[in-house]
Amino acid sequence: MPRRRTTSSSSSTAPSAPPAPSAPRNRTPQPVRVRRRSFGDFVKAFLAFVALLVLVVGVPFALAVTVGWPMPGGAPSLDWLQREITVSTFLHILTVIVWLAWAQFTACVLVEVKAALSGVGVPGRVPGSGPSQLLARQLVAALLLVGATAASLTPGLSQLGQSLEGNQKPAVAAAQQTPGIFAQQQEQAAATAGALAEQAGQAGQDAARADGGSSAAHGDTKYYRIQPPEGRHHDSLWEVAERHLGDGRRYKEIFELNKDRVQPDGSRLSEASLIRPGWIMEMPGDARGGELVEVPDEAPNVSEQVQQQISDYAQSGDHAQGSGGGDVQVSLPEQRPAPTPANPVTPVTPAPHADREHAAPAAAQDGHSFGLPEALLTAPLLAAGLLGALGRRRRQAMWQSALGTVGGRRGMEPPTPTGDAQDVQDALLVGADPEGVRLLDRSLRGLAASLTAESRPLPVVYAAWMSGNGDLHLQLAQPAGKPPAPWQQGQDQTFWMLARTDAEGYEEAETAAPYPGLVSLGTMDDSRLLLNLEAVPGIVSLGGTEADRAAVFASVAAELATNGWSDRMTITLVGFGDDLTPLAPNRIRHLDGFEDLFETMSAETRQRRGALGTAGHDSVLTGRTGPAQHTRWAPHLVLLAAQPSDDDALRLAELAADAGRLGIGYLVGTEGTDLPGAAWEMEITGAGRLLAPLLGLELDAQMLPAAQRRAVVELFTDADPGSGPGSDPEGGPGRPANAPPFLVDISEQGRPAVYARLVGSYEIIGLDTPDGERSALLHEALALLLLHREGVHPRVLSSALWPRGVTADVRDALLERLRAWLGSDPDGTPRLGTDATGRLTLAKSVVSDLDVLRSLYYEATQGRGAGSRQVRGRLLTDALVLVRGPLLADRPEGRYRWLTHEIVDAQLPLLVADTGLALSEFHLEKNRAEKAIEALNAALRTAPADERLWHELLRATHTTGDPGRLRALAADLVARSGARGVPPRTEALLDELLPTWREGVSAAG
């Protein structure tokens, strides 16, 4: 946005002699600064006058002269229907249409002229006249551009193409009426007409003097009057502070001096981003500049009415002085007070699910750092989404690999990340807050369900704040009445709040995700902001360097692609992010340039408008609560990283004018701060701060830098089937397998010193049971280490054991107890060590039954058993004997929650199924059907959903030659399938082995 610069003789020219101590500085205010009109402005005004004259006067005159009055002169009769339709008839019909269009356009001109001359802000909307009213507005604005009232017109000429159709406000109007994303929509002040013709300074009081009058005044109180809008520009506290205090970030000082003081129009300043023309602002003592006024009585260029307003406002100064100088974040919702500690300390605000430590992470042994990528540690929702999507991708890859092989799986073990990918995976494990994602999703869907039950539409939500104590605050575009229980009204009518305790009581709701376009932008005062991109009334622009913009865009794209509070969406990346597609191929698509984008979005915009009109909905929000909620109205979010050209920007602004109600959002990168059609403008600094002064925002930005983005993508690409080391992309049954990360010496000489049983109930052999309440914690820590033989980062361990956070001293104390409990090998080597990267590792003498199971299967299929039938049968039998149930079957309630991030719960059933299949095949080679059936039944106890086991069990039972037994097995299988029915492959196999199985099912039914 262009910024106005104000120079002053008082600030640019030094006085020849210092003023007297008692004399106030800057007594004489500067005259009103009015932008000089150029020759081009007069040309535009003349052309606009000619166009208005032709359209308003010329059109009816031409119609009257050439066609005349088109309506019939008498009452209609039946003969009219029998007359021949001639060219004259069509001309009369067209003339009527032109007369109606002229009348509508003339009404638009009158409405726009009235609004422009009155200076009351956004004009009224003439029904059904979006393009006509837009044209009238541009012509009136150009005509009045050379006059003083032109500044009061909200949209300038640069906004050509922004539609007023629908229930969305124009971009600039939104910026004026809702100066933050989050400010309450209020009525504009009635006393702003005088502010459009003059800019006055502010008058003030003399500074306090010391007793006896011997000391000089420290500075006189100065006042500033908020200036009226000029074109697209609206005054803001940031710019006032930048002009008169030298630093825009000092706007908070101005806010504190004027907070809650009664303004001339009777309203009060409650949010720094919500200011109005004509308001008075008391300024800090060091403010300088010609627009400031110290003594109203000596300000000849200020009207008497304004002087009186300033004098009255000065009388309320004591209220501001007593308000304190707290650092108020104006866009934040009110927080419930937290208990004050006895010894206050400076708080450290980590990610909600991160390893909380009061001090910096200590160095690991051998000087290696405990540090992990900070960007993901402080992005709990993004990390949770990526971690969940990665787990699903790995599970899907394992199942695809399993179903693609015959007689046993190959490539069972996913590749172990190394280097940056390993660091990023650890950061995801530490930073992820899956509980926060779950509560956010349930809260939003529960709200939608409650509103649907009350036959109320979803309100337009601009943003959501997740506070440090877990409360959720929704900021509405406008008041929407009383929220449904258990939601409560927040600090005003545009805030709906849900306490964490109430959110935890929500159950799963069968409704569409109401606000899937919410995405994290950063944090402010321990509260996380999620912007609803699809609800923005226009374009969101992001300025800054190319690298910083790319980091923000990557974070936004990754979270939108993997978040847990949306059902379906389309994310279009333009000019960047082709490497991000593996994160969610069904959501992300990439376009090379603007022309492709314009063609695609023009078609979709037309399609959505038509679909909404056909369905009778005002916006996608009303569609999401209707009967088609699960199949329609998914958002389409466009991320355009590179700044478009001026012509392309205007075309994009025209597309985005109605995007808010269509569920389409645009985030556009820009090198400057003036992008046509931008409703909200933000900037990312080199220090990682996300600034939006006109919105009252200053956040610690959420970013995904290039190196971490590449590492995240590497995790996802490695998880795809056939992408790991030593794999064959063809996926054939003969390709080599990925070896387990840890192979056990299964000979008699390889007996371990410590043996833990994890498959089934948890037991440890070779160690004494720890005494006291710490026993459960030590057992859980050992289980985590046993499941990750590649090593566990200390912060990952502490985050798993203490999801709500822990200090470094408590974590280190646990590690020392764990080392003491595990002890050392006979050669003195500690059984709990640290590798070169600082990760905790177990010695080879500490083994679990899962390690043995993996090693036995690997040796049977790829090692010694591959060439010896006798060895293979013995190893497979020994492996199946180890299976005593599910993993950690008796784990206590509330512990081992980190298992939700693991894929071992999917690996173990597949491993057991593969072992059972291999042993079944071993027995069937010698026609030992009963032994094969016994092996398959043993595997089914741990992997009851594996369709391959049922298929082999049907074949093995068929070889027994007992139709009754096969029929009973088929009936059992059909009963287990339930309402879903028998899978297609199983149904085909039953048709082959037992053609009459359907009759048995019908008889049983």
PDB file of N, CA and C in Angstrom, residues 752-756 763-769 821-823 831 845:
ATOM      1  N   PRO A 752      20.900 -63.076  24.529  1.00  0.00           N
ATOM      2  CA  PRO A 752      21.074 -61.698  24.996  1.00  0.00           C
ATOM      3  C   PRO A 752      21.171 -61.614  26.508  1.00  0.00           C
ATOM      4  N   ALA A 753      21.723 -60.502  26.964  1.00  0.00           N
ATOM      5  CA  ALA A 753      21.793 -60.244  28.409  1.00  0.00           C
ATOM      6  C   ALA A 753      20.457 -59.733  28.942  1.00  0.00           C
ATOM      7  N   VAL A 754      19.762 -58.941  28.134  1.00  0.00           N
ATOM      8  CA  VAL A 754      18.441 -58.411  28.513  1.00  0.00           C
ATOM      9  C   VAL A 754      17.476 -58.764  27.387  1.00  0.00           C
ATOM     10  N   TYR A 755      16.363 -59.399  27.744  1.00  0.00           N
ATOM     11  CA  TYR A 755      15.390 -59.824  26.752  1.00  0.00           C
ATOM     12  C   TYR A 755      14.020 -59.287  27.156  1.00  0.00           C
ATOM     13  N   ALA A 756      13.396 -58.528  26.236  1.00  0.00           N
ATOM     14  CA  ALA A 756      12.086 -57.918  26.507  1.00  0.00           C
ATOM     15  C   ALA A 756      11.046 -58.528  25.577  1.00  0.00           C
ATOM     16  N   GLU A 763       7.041 -58.022  29.193  1.00  0.00           N
ATOM     17  CA  GLU A 763       7.855 -58.670  30.215  1.00  0.00           C
ATOM     18  C   GLU A 763       9.324 -58.395  29.917  1.00  0.00           C
ATOM     19  N   ILE A 764      10.129 -58.303  30.973  1.00  0.00           N
ATOM     20  CA  ILE A 764      11.564 -58.074  30.811  1.00  0.00           C
ATOM     21  C   ILE A 764      12.304 -59.167  31.577  1.00  0.00           C
ATOM     22  N   ILE A 765      13.222 -59.829  30.905  1.00  0.00           N
ATOM     23  CA  ILE A 765      14.032 -60.896  31.498  1.00  0.00           C
ATOM     24  C   ILE A 765      15.487 -60.428  31.521  1.00  0.00           C
ATOM     25  N   GLY A 766      16.112 -60.564  32.693  1.00  0.00           N
ATOM     26  CA  GLY A 766      17.513 -60.184  32.812  1.00  0.00           C
ATOM     27  C   GLY A 766      17.738 -58.912  33.598  1.00  0.00           C
ATOM     28  N   LEU A 767      16.669 -58.236  34.027  1.00  0.00           N
ATOM     29  CA  LEU A 767      16.782 -57.016  34.826  1.00  0.00           C
ATOM     30  C   LEU A 767      15.848 -57.108  36.018  1.00  0.00           C
ATOM     31  N   ASP A 768      16.263 -56.517  37.107  1.00  0.00           N
ATOM     32  CA  ASP A 768      15.391 -56.422  38.267  1.00  0.00           C
ATOM     33  C   ASP A 768      14.321 -55.353  38.006  1.00  0.00           C
ATOM     34  N   THR A 769      13.150 -55.593  38.556  1.00  0.00           N
ATOM     35  CA  THR A 769      12.075 -54.617  38.393  1.00  0.00           C
ATOM     36  C   THR A 769      12.356 -53.392  39.252  1.00  0.00           C
ATOM     37  N   TRP A 821      19.771 -48.598  35.464  1.00  0.00           N
ATOM     38  CA  TRP A 821      18.930 -49.804  35.460  1.00  0.00           C
ATOM     39  C   TRP A 821      19.429 -50.821  34.433  1.00  0.00           C
ATOM     40  N   LEU A 822      19.772 -50.357  33.230  1.00  0.00           N
ATOM     41  CA  LEU A 822      20.242 -51.278  32.194  1.00  0.00           C
ATOM     42  C   LEU A 822      21.645 -51.790  32.479  1.00  0.00           C
ATOM     43  N   GLY A 823      22.457 -51.007  33.167  1.00  0.00           N
ATOM     44  CA  GLY A 823      23.790 -51.454  33.539  1.00  0.00           C
ATOM     45  C   GLY A 823      24.744 -51.504  32.358  1.00  0.00           C
ATOM     46  N   ARG A 831      25.024 -50.262  28.399  1.00  0.00           N
ATOM     47  CA  ARG A 831      23.997 -50.779  27.498  1.00  0.00           C
ATOM     48  C   ARG A 831      23.126 -49.673  26.916  1.00  0.00           C
ATOM     49  N   SER A 845      23.318 -56.356  23.184  1.00  0.00           N
ATOM     50  CA  SER A 845      22.974 -57.347  24.201  1.00  0.00           C
ATOM     51  C   SER A 845      21.574 -57.132  24.756  1.00  0.00           C
TER      52      SER A 845
END
